[in-house]
Amino acid sequence: EAQVTQNPRYLITVTGKKLTVTCSQNMNHEYMSWYRQDPGLGLRQIYYSMNVEVTDKGDVPEGYKVSRKEKRNFPLILESPSPNQTSLYFCASGITGQPQHFGDGTRLSIL
Amino acid sequence: QKEVEQNSGPLSVPEGAIASLNCTYSDRGSQSFFWYRQYSGKSPELIMFIYSNGDKEDGRFTAQLNKASQYVSLLIRDSQPSDSATYLCAPQGWSGAGSYQLTFGKGTKLSVIP
């Protein structure tokens, strides 16, 4: 079954404590991306990757890092989380530069 | 700044009617256009895409594109209560960093009344 798997699904943490949200896809897709979704602001792209070792900033990259060492994995790293990064996060993958499959989402609360 | 405008709704239609969802975009360089459906509390799912001016039909869904007017729409025929969701419009344009990327609208909430 085609899947994009995100972990954790829910996380409550505190300001400044480094965290990583993992994303893995089993479709051999070259394209992967991270979005955050906030009420009234819609889906905004954080980072994307067109292939292994190739990553680029999206519209709201500040405060986030990513890496793409393997095709299937695209983790999102918050080195020093702040309350304004409280949001619903989605990872997505696709064959070309558009998201075809989304993960179930990760709801982050940063206190 | 690439703008994608959608009426936030809610758009209420009776069951069996045609729902018409509209989207305008600012980036004239947009090449392809995608529609996603997002049920409350769920992740978006890709339902339609269109590249060329005109209409594209897929089952009960029809996407319409007019690049000159920078307008794309999604028609849902014979609307069902299960179509009640938020519909996201996403034009794909040149990112300036060597690739094409999507910009999402904020979505139109559709409610189909039984």
Coordinates of C-alpha atoms in Angstrom, one line a residue:
Chain A
E1 CA 0.0 0.0 0.0
A2 CA 1.3 3.4 -1.0
Q3 CA 2.1 5.3 2.2
V4 CA 3.7 8.4 3.6
T5 CA 4.4 7.8 7.3
Q6 CA 5.0 10.6 9.7
N7 CA 6.0 10.3 13.3
P8 CA 5.1 11.4 15.9
R9 CA 1.4 12.2 15.2
Y10 CA 1.2 14.4 18.2
L11 CA 3.8 16.1 20.3
I12 CA 3.8 18.6 23.1
T13 CA 7.2 20.0 24.0
V14 CA 8.9 23.1 25.4
T15 CA 10.7 26.0 23.9
G16 CA 14.2 25.3 22.9
K17 CA 14.2 21.5 23.1
K18 CA 15.4 20.1 19.8
L19 CA 12.9 17.8 18.0
T20 CA 12.7 15.8 14.8
V21 CA 9.6 14.8 12.9
T22 CA 10.3 11.8 10.7
C23 CA 8.8 11.2 7.3
S24 CA 9.1 8.1 5.2
Q25 CA 7.6 7.0 1.9
N26 CA 7.4 3.6 0.2
M27 CA 6.7 4.7 -3.4
N28 CA 10.2 5.5 -4.5
H29 CA 9.2 9.1 -5.2
E30 CA 11.9 11.5 -6.0
Y31 CA 10.0 14.6 -4.7
M32 CA 9.3 15.1 -1.0
S33 CA 8.1 18.2 0.8
W34 CA 7.1 19.6 4.2
Y35 CA 4.1 21.9 4.8
R36 CA 2.6 23.6 7.8
Q37 CA -1.1 24.4 8.0
D38 CA -2.4 27.1 10.2
P39 CA -6.0 28.5 10.5
G40 CA -6.5 31.4 8.2
L41 CA -3.1 30.9 6.5
G42 CA -3.6 27.6 4.6
L43 CA -0.9 25.2 3.6
R44 CA 2.6 26.8 3.4
Q45 CA 5.6 25.0 2.1
I46 CA 8.6 24.8 4.5
Y47 CA 11.2 22.8 2.5
Y48 CA 11.2 20.5 -0.4
S49 CA 13.6 18.0 -2.0
M50 CA 13.7 17.1 -5.7
N51 CA 16.0 14.1 -5.0
V52 CA 18.6 12.7 -2.7
E53 CA 21.0 15.3 -1.3
V54 CA 19.0 18.1 -3.1
T55 CA 16.9 20.3 -0.8
D56 CA 15.5 23.8 -1.2
K57 CA 13.7 26.4 0.9
G58 CA 10.0 26.8 0.5
D59 CA 8.0 29.9 1.6
V60 CA 8.5 29.6 5.4
P61 CA 11.9 27.9 6.1
E62 CA 13.0 30.0 9.1
G63 CA 13.6 27.9 12.2
Y64 CA 13.6 24.5 10.3
K65 CA 16.2 22.2 8.8
V66 CA 15.8 19.2 6.6
S67 CA 18.0 16.5 5.1
R68 CA 17.6 13.9 2.4
K69 CA 20.3 11.3 2.7
E70 CA 18.0 8.5 1.4
K71 CA 15.2 8.6 -1.1
R72 CA 12.6 7.3 1.2
N73 CA 13.3 9.6 4.2
F74 CA 12.9 13.3 4.7
P75 CA 13.1 14.4 8.3
L76 CA 12.1 17.8 9.6
I77 CA 14.3 19.2 12.3
L78 CA 13.5 22.0 14.7
E79 CA 16.8 22.9 16.4
S80 CA 15.3 25.4 18.9
P81 CA 11.5 25.3 18.7
S82 CA 9.5 28.3 19.6
P83 CA 5.8 28.8 20.3
N84 CA 5.2 30.3 16.8
Q85 CA 6.1 26.9 15.4
T86 CA 3.0 25.3 17.0
S87 CA 1.1 24.0 14.0
L88 CA -0.1 21.0 12.0
Y89 CA 2.7 19.6 9.8
F90 CA 2.3 17.5 6.7
C91 CA 4.9 15.6 4.7
A92 CA 4.2 14.8 1.1
S93 CA 5.8 12.9 -1.8
G94 CA 5.4 12.8 -5.5
I95 CA 6.9 11.7 -8.8
T96 CA 7.7 15.2 -10.0
G97 CA 7.4 18.6 -8.3
Q98 CA 3.9 18.2 -6.9
P99 CA 2.7 16.4 -3.8
Q100 CA 0.6 13.3 -4.7
H101 CA 0.5 11.6 -1.4
F102 CA 0.4 13.3 2.0
G103 CA 1.1 11.8 5.4
D104 CA -1.5 11.9 8.2
G105 CA 0.0 14.9 9.8
T106 CA 1.9 15.8 13.0
R107 CA 0.3 18.2 15.4
L108 CA 3.0 20.0 17.3
S109 CA 2.4 22.2 20.4
I110 CA 5.4 24.1 21.7
L111 CA 4.9 25.7 25.1
Chain B
Q1 CA 4.5 37.1 -3.8
K2 CA 2.3 34.5 -5.6
E3 CA -1.4 35.0 -4.7
V4 CA -4.0 32.3 -5.0
E5 CA -7.5 33.4 -4.1
Q6 CA -10.4 31.2 -3.2
N7 CA -13.7 32.1 -1.6
S8 CA -13.5 30.6 1.9
G9 CA -17.2 29.7 2.0
P10 CA -18.9 27.8 3.3
L11 CA -20.5 27.0 0.0
S12 CA -23.7 25.2 0.6
V13 CA -25.4 23.1 -2.1
P14 CA -28.3 20.6 -2.0
E15 CA -27.6 17.0 -2.7
G16 CA -27.7 16.3 -6.4
A17 CA -26.8 19.8 -7.4
I18 CA -23.7 21.1 -9.2
A19 CA -21.1 22.6 -6.9
S20 CA -18.8 25.2 -8.5
L21 CA -15.5 26.1 -6.8
N22 CA -13.5 29.0 -8.2
C23 CA -9.9 30.0 -7.9
T24 CA -7.8 32.9 -9.3
Y25 CA -4.1 33.2 -9.3
S26 CA -1.5 35.9 -9.8
D27 CA 1.4 34.1 -11.3
R28 CA 1.1 34.2 -15.1
G29 CA 3.9 31.7 -15.4
S30 CA 1.8 29.0 -13.7
Q31 CA 1.9 25.9 -15.9
S32 CA -0.2 23.3 -14.2
F33 CA -3.1 23.4 -11.8
F34 CA -4.1 21.0 -9.0
W35 CA -7.1 20.5 -6.9
Y36 CA -6.9 18.8 -3.5
R37 CA -9.7 17.7 -1.2
Q38 CA -9.3 17.9 2.6
Y39 CA -11.8 16.4 4.9
S40 CA -11.9 17.9 8.4
G41 CA -9.1 16.6 10.5
K42 CA -7.5 14.7 7.6
S43 CA -4.6 15.3 5.2
P44 CA -5.2 16.7 1.7
E45 CA -5.7 14.3 -1.2
L46 CA -5.1 15.0 -4.9
I47 CA -8.3 14.7 -6.9
M48 CA -7.7 16.6 -10.2
F49 CA -5.1 18.3 -12.3
I50 CA -5.2 20.3 -15.5
Y51 CA -2.5 21.6 -17.8
S52 CA -4.3 23.0 -20.8
N53 CA -7.0 25.6 -21.4
G54 CA -10.5 24.2 -21.5
D55 CA -12.2 21.5 -19.6
K56 CA -11.0 18.2 -18.2
E57 CA -13.5 15.6 -16.9
D58 CA -13.0 12.8 -14.4
G59 CA -16.1 11.1 -13.2
R60 CA -18.3 13.6 -11.5
F61 CA -15.4 16.2 -11.4
T62 CA -14.7 18.7 -14.1
A63 CA -11.7 21.1 -14.0
Q64 CA -11.9 24.2 -16.1
L65 CA -8.9 26.4 -16.9
N66 CA -8.6 29.8 -18.5
K67 CA -5.0 31.0 -18.4
A68 CA -5.7 34.3 -20.1
S69 CA -8.1 35.2 -17.2
Q70 CA -5.9 33.4 -14.7
Y71 CA -8.9 31.5 -13.5
V72 CA -9.4 27.8 -12.7
S73 CA -12.5 26.1 -11.4
L74 CA -13.7 22.7 -10.2
L75 CA -17.3 21.6 -10.9
I76 CA -18.7 18.7 -8.9
R77 CA -21.8 17.2 -10.5
D78 CA -24.5 15.3 -8.6
S79 CA -23.0 16.5 -5.3
Q80 CA -23.2 14.0 -2.4
P81 CA -22.9 14.6 1.3
S82 CA -19.6 12.7 1.1
D83 CA -18.2 15.6 -1.0
S84 CA -18.5 17.9 2.0
A85 CA -14.9 19.0 2.6
T86 CA -12.5 21.9 1.9
Y87 CA -11.1 22.1 -1.6
L88 CA -7.7 23.5 -2.2
C89 CA -6.5 25.1 -5.4
A90 CA -2.8 24.9 -6.2
P91 CA -1.2 26.4 -9.3
Q92 CA 2.3 25.2 -10.1
G93 CA 4.8 27.8 -11.1
W94 CA 8.5 28.4 -11.4
S95 CA 10.1 28.7 -8.0
G96 CA 13.2 30.6 -9.2
A97 CA 15.4 27.9 -7.5
G98 CA 15.5 25.6 -10.5
S99 CA 12.1 23.8 -10.1
Y100 CA 8.4 24.2 -10.3
Q101 CA 6.5 24.4 -7.0
L102 CA 2.9 24.6 -5.9
T103 CA 1.3 27.5 -4.1
F104 CA -1.9 26.5 -2.2
G105 CA -5.0 28.7 -1.9
K106 CA -6.6 28.8 1.5
G107 CA -9.5 26.6 0.3
T108 CA -13.2 26.7 -0.1
K109 CA -15.3 24.8 2.4
L110 CA -18.1 22.9 0.6
S111 CA -21.2 21.7 2.5
V112 CA -23.6 19.4 0.6
I113 CA -27.0 19.4 2.3
P114 CA -29.0 16.1 2.2

